[in-house]
């Protein structure tokens, strides 16, 4: 559905490549995790997948069409990004934040109508935040903010969500809550997702497939069970880890034990 074909990218002409010949594919209804150390190119890959950045070489396609050839409005109706920093300096309410997701659906000078309001409320309900709609966004907790931002992305595009470190600044309770929310949106609404994360256990909970990035190259890609191995964790992070099935969690868990390089 959404795919990168041998994509390379540098932020400046002549600068070193941040991504070097990366291919990946996100099938409809899948959740693909991008994992790798800091600076390995995860955020850049999400920006290329959303069409915000253009590859220096290679292609990004949505249902076979080059995203570079699609209009920004068309893309924004299909693909929504949940960025890393969800702070808002402005005094918008939660409902207003979610309604902003409707902008790509409005024509110039058109105001949100009843349909937009109903889609926004549906997105708030789907993320368990309907009770917060009148609250100023700035007064919400980290977990509540993240759920409202996910609601805004859902109101914008229910096809594909690209989430950049969705649990990075949250405590363990909220991390579990966001993971459960994303799984529910995937299972019940068929939302396709790409998720960048440092949290290997979150990746094991959520993702059907993983792409392992190191230094801008994909060192492995495939089913989570096949690529989340002790050897790959060592190559990615220079860490010796136990990777084992956790019977109560029902998925693989990764326990880092020692730095090995
Ligand atoms: P990750 O998300 O895996 O931490 P990024 O995609 O953010 O990796 O960064 C990959 C590389 O690109 C890093 O070396 C980073 O410094 C560089 N980079 C990221 N954003 C920019 C930018 N706007 N301008 C120049 N270099 C950037």
Tab-separated table of C-alpha atoms and ligand atoms in Angstrom:
chain	number	residue	atom	x	y	z
A	1	UNK	CA	0.000	0.000	0.000
A	2	UNK	CA	2.679	2.480	1.121
A	3	UNK	CA	6.181	1.595	0.004
A	4	UNK	CA	9.688	2.966	-0.300
A	5	UNK	CA	11.744	1.628	-3.178
A	6	UNK	CA	15.510	2.067	-2.796
A	7	UNK	CA	15.119	5.487	-1.211
A	8	UNK	CA	18.156	7.680	-0.524
A	9	UNK	CA	18.091	11.116	1.091
A	10	UNK	CA	20.458	13.856	2.327
A	11	UNK	CA	19.298	17.053	4.044
A	12	UNK	CA	21.736	19.180	2.033
A	13	UNK	CA	23.258	18.794	-1.384
A	14	UNK	CA	26.646	17.139	-0.952
A	15	UNK	CA	25.920	16.233	2.711
A	16	UNK	CA	26.231	12.581	3.766
A	17	UNK	CA	23.241	10.380	3.028
A	18	UNK	CA	20.870	10.072	5.980
A	19	UNK	CA	19.072	7.206	4.212
A	20	UNK	CA	20.873	5.024	1.726
A	21	UNK	CA	18.897	2.740	-0.569
A	22	UNK	CA	16.146	1.820	1.903
A	23	UNK	CA	13.194	-0.255	0.733
A	24	UNK	CA	10.199	-1.133	2.851
A	25	UNK	CA	6.568	-1.900	2.347
A	26	UNK	CA	3.573	-1.345	4.567
A	27	UNK	CA	0.646	-3.526	3.580
A	28	UNK	CA	-2.931	-2.394	4.104
A	29	UNK	CA	-3.958	-3.182	7.687
A	30	UNK	CA	-0.385	-3.775	8.828
A	31	UNK	CA	1.598	-2.112	11.597
A	32	UNK	CA	5.251	-1.746	10.635
A	33	UNK	CA	7.824	-0.650	13.207
A	34	UNK	CA	10.905	1.375	12.316
A	35	UNK	CA	13.544	0.678	14.923
A	36	UNK	CA	17.158	1.706	15.233
A	37	UNK	CA	19.477	3.876	17.301
A	38	UNK	CA	19.277	7.675	17.517
A	39	UNK	CA	20.123	9.280	14.210
A	40	UNK	CA	19.562	6.099	12.185
A	41	UNK	CA	16.996	7.836	9.972
A	42	UNK	CA	13.629	6.779	11.415
A	43	UNK	CA	12.059	10.258	11.523
A	44	UNK	CA	13.476	11.076	8.096
A	45	UNK	CA	11.919	7.868	6.715
A	46	UNK	CA	8.515	8.864	8.122
A	47	UNK	CA	8.876	12.318	6.496
A	48	UNK	CA	9.636	10.660	3.156
A	49	UNK	CA	6.683	8.282	3.530
A	50	UNK	CA	4.339	11.202	4.253
A	51	UNK	CA	5.622	13.130	1.224
A	52	UNK	CA	6.957	15.994	3.401
A	53	UNK	CA	10.450	15.289	2.063
A	54	UNK	CA	11.340	14.136	-1.445
A	55	UNK	CA	13.899	11.360	-1.934
A	56	UNK	CA	17.164	12.213	-3.712
A	57	UNK	CA	16.801	8.881	-5.480
A	58	UNK	CA	14.332	6.019	-5.337
A	59	UNK	CA	10.553	6.332	-5.030
A	60	UNK	CA	7.822	6.369	-2.405
A	61	UNK	CA	4.495	5.019	-3.625
A	62	UNK	CA	0.966	4.966	-2.242
A	63	UNK	CA	-1.111	2.233	-3.871
A	64	UNK	CA	1.438	2.211	-6.680
A	65	UNK	CA	1.302	5.969	-7.377
A	66	UNK	CA	4.383	8.103	-6.806
A	67	UNK	CA	3.625	10.293	-3.742
A	68	UNK	CA	5.620	13.089	-5.405
A	69	UNK	CA	2.953	13.193	-8.108
A	70	UNK	CA	0.007	13.424	-5.674
A	71	UNK	CA	-1.235	16.789	-4.428
A	72	UNK	CA	-0.527	17.708	-0.807
A	73	UNK	CA	-4.273	17.798	-0.089
A	74	UNK	CA	-4.827	14.376	-1.589
A	75	UNK	CA	-1.913	12.935	0.406
A	76	UNK	CA	-3.072	14.598	3.628
A	77	UNK	CA	-6.483	12.962	3.257
A	78	UNK	CA	-4.851	9.529	3.081
A	79	UNK	CA	-1.815	9.823	5.367
A	80	UNK	CA	-1.637	11.606	8.734
A	81	UNK	CA	1.481	12.110	10.820
A	82	UNK	CA	1.598	12.040	14.612
A	83	UNK	CA	4.832	13.935	15.293
A	84	UNK	CA	7.154	13.485	18.244
A	85	UNK	CA	6.427	16.799	19.921
A	86	UNK	CA	2.772	17.313	20.592
A	87	UNK	CA	3.071	20.583	22.477
A	88	UNK	CA	0.797	23.344	21.377
A	89	UNK	CA	1.630	26.890	22.343
A	90	UNK	CA	-1.890	28.024	21.578
A	91	UNK	CA	-4.957	27.908	23.682
A	92	UNK	CA	-6.987	25.502	21.570
A	93	UNK	CA	-9.432	23.069	23.097
A	94	UNK	CA	-9.102	19.356	22.450
A	95	UNK	CA	-12.045	19.515	20.025
A	96	UNK	CA	-10.442	22.407	18.106
A	97	UNK	CA	-7.185	20.417	17.812
A	98	UNK	CA	-9.112	17.463	16.372
A	99	UNK	CA	-11.086	19.717	14.005
A	100	UNK	CA	-7.767	20.995	12.608
A	101	UNK	CA	-7.359	17.506	11.195
A	102	UNK	CA	-10.267	18.319	8.874
A	103	UNK	CA	-8.466	21.213	7.098
A	104	UNK	CA	-7.273	19.133	4.128
A	105	UNK	CA	-10.931	18.223	3.512
A	106	UNK	CA	-12.170	21.832	3.372
A	107	UNK	CA	-11.923	24.148	0.418
A	108	UNK	CA	-10.416	27.622	0.773
A	109	UNK	CA	-12.366	29.788	3.274
A	110	UNK	CA	-14.795	26.917	3.987
A	111	UNK	CA	-15.573	26.445	7.685
A	112	UNK	CA	-15.969	23.074	9.334
A	113	UNK	CA	-19.527	21.810	8.972
A	114	UNK	CA	-21.728	19.293	10.783
A	115	UNK	CA	-20.023	16.347	9.046
A	116	UNK	CA	-16.586	17.546	10.163
A	117	UNK	CA	-17.838	17.980	13.712
A	118	UNK	CA	-19.305	14.509	13.712
A	119	UNK	CA	-16.069	12.995	12.318
A	120	UNK	CA	-14.073	14.903	14.964
A	121	UNK	CA	-16.331	13.661	17.773
A	122	UNK	CA	-16.130	10.128	16.417
A	123	UNK	CA	-12.323	10.374	16.508
A	124	UNK	CA	-12.436	11.701	20.086
A	125	UNK	CA	-14.709	8.791	21.038
A	126	UNK	CA	-12.415	6.265	19.306
A	127	UNK	CA	-9.485	7.500	21.385
A	128	UNK	CA	-11.401	7.706	24.660
A	129	UNK	CA	-11.142	11.493	24.843
A	130	UNK	CA	-14.704	12.614	24.175
A	131	UNK	CA	-14.992	13.796	27.796
A	132	UNK	CA	-12.039	16.127	27.222
A	133	UNK	CA	-13.364	17.977	24.176
A	134	UNK	CA	-13.857	21.338	25.908
A	135	UNK	CA	-10.567	21.208	27.838
A	136	UNK	CA	-7.712	23.494	26.741
A	137	UNK	CA	-5.130	21.201	25.127
A	138	UNK	CA	-2.333	22.737	27.224
A	139	UNK	CA	-3.992	21.534	30.446
A	140	UNK	CA	-4.096	17.847	29.447
A	141	UNK	CA	-1.679	15.205	30.763
A	142	UNK	CA	0.954	13.735	28.422
A	143	UNK	CA	-1.131	10.625	27.745
A	144	UNK	CA	-4.305	12.637	27.154
A	145	UNK	CA	-2.477	14.983	24.762
A	146	UNK	CA	-1.135	12.037	22.812
A	147	UNK	CA	-4.628	10.534	22.501
A	148	UNK	CA	-6.061	13.875	21.313
A	149	UNK	CA	-3.285	14.239	18.717
A	150	UNK	CA	-3.996	10.686	17.519
A	151	UNK	CA	-7.693	11.663	17.319
A	152	UNK	CA	-6.759	14.678	15.179
A	153	UNK	CA	-4.722	12.436	12.866
A	154	UNK	CA	-7.663	10.016	12.633
A	155	UNK	CA	-10.074	12.838	11.775
A	156	UNK	CA	-7.655	13.834	9.009
A	157	UNK	CA	-6.915	10.440	7.485
A	158	UNK	CA	-8.308	7.111	8.538
A	159	UNK	CA	-6.162	5.161	6.036
A	160	UNK	CA	-2.566	5.487	7.216
A	161	UNK	CA	-1.083	6.908	10.410
A	162	UNK	CA	2.654	7.550	10.672
A	163	UNK	CA	3.597	7.803	14.344
A	164	UNK	CA	6.983	9.117	15.481
A	165	UNK	CA	7.919	7.732	18.906
A	166	UNK	CA	4.295	7.725	20.102
A	167	UNK	CA	5.126	6.669	23.678
A	168	UNK	CA	8.505	8.364	24.146
A	169	UNK	CA	7.599	10.807	26.918
A	170	UNK	CA	4.918	8.766	28.638
A	171	UNK	CA	4.969	6.816	31.892
A	172	UNK	CA	4.465	3.003	31.728
A	173	UNK	CA	0.723	3.243	32.343
A	174	UNK	CA	0.187	5.674	29.461
A	175	UNK	CA	2.598	3.696	27.256
A	176	UNK	CA	0.400	0.621	27.644
A	177	UNK	CA	-2.722	2.701	27.080
A	178	UNK	CA	-1.410	4.196	23.810
A	179	UNK	CA	-0.230	0.764	22.615
A	180	UNK	CA	-3.687	-0.699	23.330
A	181	UNK	CA	-5.359	2.247	21.555
A	182	UNK	CA	-3.211	1.818	18.441
A	183	UNK	CA	-3.898	-1.929	18.340
A	184	UNK	CA	-7.625	-1.292	18.675
A	185	UNK	CA	-7.641	1.309	15.880
A	186	UNK	CA	-5.756	-1.157	13.701
A	187	UNK	CA	-8.039	-4.117	14.441
A	188	UNK	CA	-11.398	-2.390	14.585
A	189	UNK	CA	-10.923	0.337	11.971
A	190	UNK	CA	-8.269	-1.266	9.787
A	191	UNK	CA	-5.918	1.726	10.192
A	192	UNK	CA	-2.536	0.986	8.606
A	193	UNK	CA	0.427	2.303	10.595
A	194	UNK	CA	4.147	2.881	10.580
A	195	UNK	CA	5.581	3.516	14.026
A	196	UNK	CA	9.088	4.656	14.839
A	197	UNK	CA	10.202	3.674	18.303
A	198	UNK	CA	13.162	3.046	20.579
A	199	UNK	CA	11.046	0.793	22.679
A	200	UNK	CA	11.694	-2.743	21.482
A	201	UNK	CA	9.023	-4.135	23.770
A	202	UNK	CA	6.459	-1.732	22.357
A	203	UNK	CA	7.547	-2.794	18.865
A	204	UNK	CA	7.089	-6.442	19.846
A	205	UNK	CA	3.589	-5.718	21.210
A	206	UNK	CA	2.364	-3.662	18.293
A	207	UNK	CA	4.144	-4.463	15.088
A	208	UNK	CA	3.509	-7.287	12.661
A	209	UNK	CA	6.708	-6.374	10.825
A	210	UNK	CA	9.868	-4.433	11.586
A	211	UNK	CA	12.453	-2.541	9.572
A	212	UNK	CA	15.786	-2.270	11.389
A	213	UNK	CA	17.678	0.902	10.475
A	214	UNK	CA	21.300	1.566	11.266
A	215	UNK	CA	23.298	4.455	9.819
A	216	UNK	CA	20.617	5.049	7.204
A	217	UNK	CA	20.562	1.488	5.906
A	218	UNK	CA	18.035	-1.264	6.503
A	219	UNK	CA	20.037	-4.091	8.079
A	220	UNK	CA	17.008	-6.390	8.308
A	221	UNK	CA	13.295	-6.336	7.592
A	222	UNK	CA	10.519	-8.842	8.004
A	223	UNK	CA	8.101	-10.399	10.475
A	224	UNK	CA	8.778	-9.156	14.025
A	225	UNK	CA	9.325	-12.714	15.244
A	226	UNK	CA	12.002	-13.323	12.593
A	227	UNK	CA	13.980	-10.076	12.858
A	228	UNK	CA	13.746	-9.169	16.556
A	229	UNK	CA	16.637	-11.440	17.518
A	230	UNK	CA	19.491	-11.247	20.021
A	231	UNK	CA	21.953	-10.962	17.129
A	232	UNK	CA	20.081	-8.076	15.472
A	233	UNK	CA	19.714	-6.207	18.787
A	234	UNK	CA	23.486	-6.533	19.218
A	235	UNK	CA	24.161	-5.238	15.704
A	236	UNK	CA	21.719	-2.326	16.091
A	237	UNK	CA	22.550	-1.074	19.561
A	238	UNK	CA	25.800	-2.793	20.594
A	239	UNK	CA	23.908	-4.383	23.451
A	240	UNK	CA	23.715	-7.977	24.601
A	241	UNK	CA	20.056	-8.707	25.320
A	242	UNK	CA	17.816	-11.614	26.132
A	243	UNK	CA	15.024	-11.949	23.593
A	244	UNK	CA	12.391	-14.428	24.710
A	245	UNK	CA	8.705	-15.184	24.587
A	246	UNK	CA	6.941	-13.802	27.611
A	247	UNK	CA	4.026	-16.070	28.480
A	248	UNK	CA	1.972	-13.451	30.339
A	249	UNK	CA	2.656	-10.644	27.864
A	250	UNK	CA	1.954	-12.961	24.926
A	251	UNK	CA	4.767	-11.551	22.781
A	252	UNK	CA	8.559	-11.346	22.623
A	253	UNK	CA	10.298	-9.294	25.262
A	254	UNK	CA	13.760	-7.814	25.062
A	255	UNK	CA	15.870	-7.403	28.209
A	256	UNK	CA	19.096	-5.455	27.603
A	257	UNK	CA	21.880	-6.988	29.732
A	258	UNK	CA	25.182	-5.294	28.858
A	259	UNK	CA	26.856	-3.037	26.334
A	260	UNK	CA	29.197	-5.133	24.202
A	261	UNK	CA	31.057	-2.559	22.115
B	1	LIG	P1	16.144	9.100	14.111
B	1	LIG	O1	14.699	9.441	13.985
B	1	LIG	O2	16.438	7.657	13.847
B	1	LIG	O3	16.745	9.567	15.411
B	1	LIG	P2	16.583	11.186	12.141
B	1	LIG	O4	15.879	10.822	10.892
B	1	LIG	O5	15.940	12.190	13.053
B	1	LIG	O6	16.942	9.847	12.946
B	1	LIG	O7	18.029	11.743	11.791
B	1	LIG	C1	18.899	11.076	10.900
B	1	LIG	C2	20.092	11.997	10.635
B	1	LIG	O8	19.644	13.153	9.929
B	1	LIG	C3	20.786	12.485	11.895
B	1	LIG	O9	22.179	12.501	11.646
B	1	LIG	C4	20.245	13.880	12.062
B	1	LIG	O10	21.195	14.712	12.692
B	1	LIG	C5	20.020	14.324	10.617
B	1	LIG	N1	18.910	15.291	10.512
B	1	LIG	C6	17.639	15.117	10.950
B	1	LIG	N2	16.877	16.201	10.665
B	1	LIG	C7	17.683	17.081	10.031
B	1	LIG	C8	17.490	18.382	9.473
B	1	LIG	N3	16.290	18.990	9.513
B	1	LIG	N4	18.566	18.990	8.893
B	1	LIG	C9	19.772	18.381	8.836
B	1	LIG	N5	20.030	17.153	9.333
B	1	LIG	C10	18.997	16.499	9.928
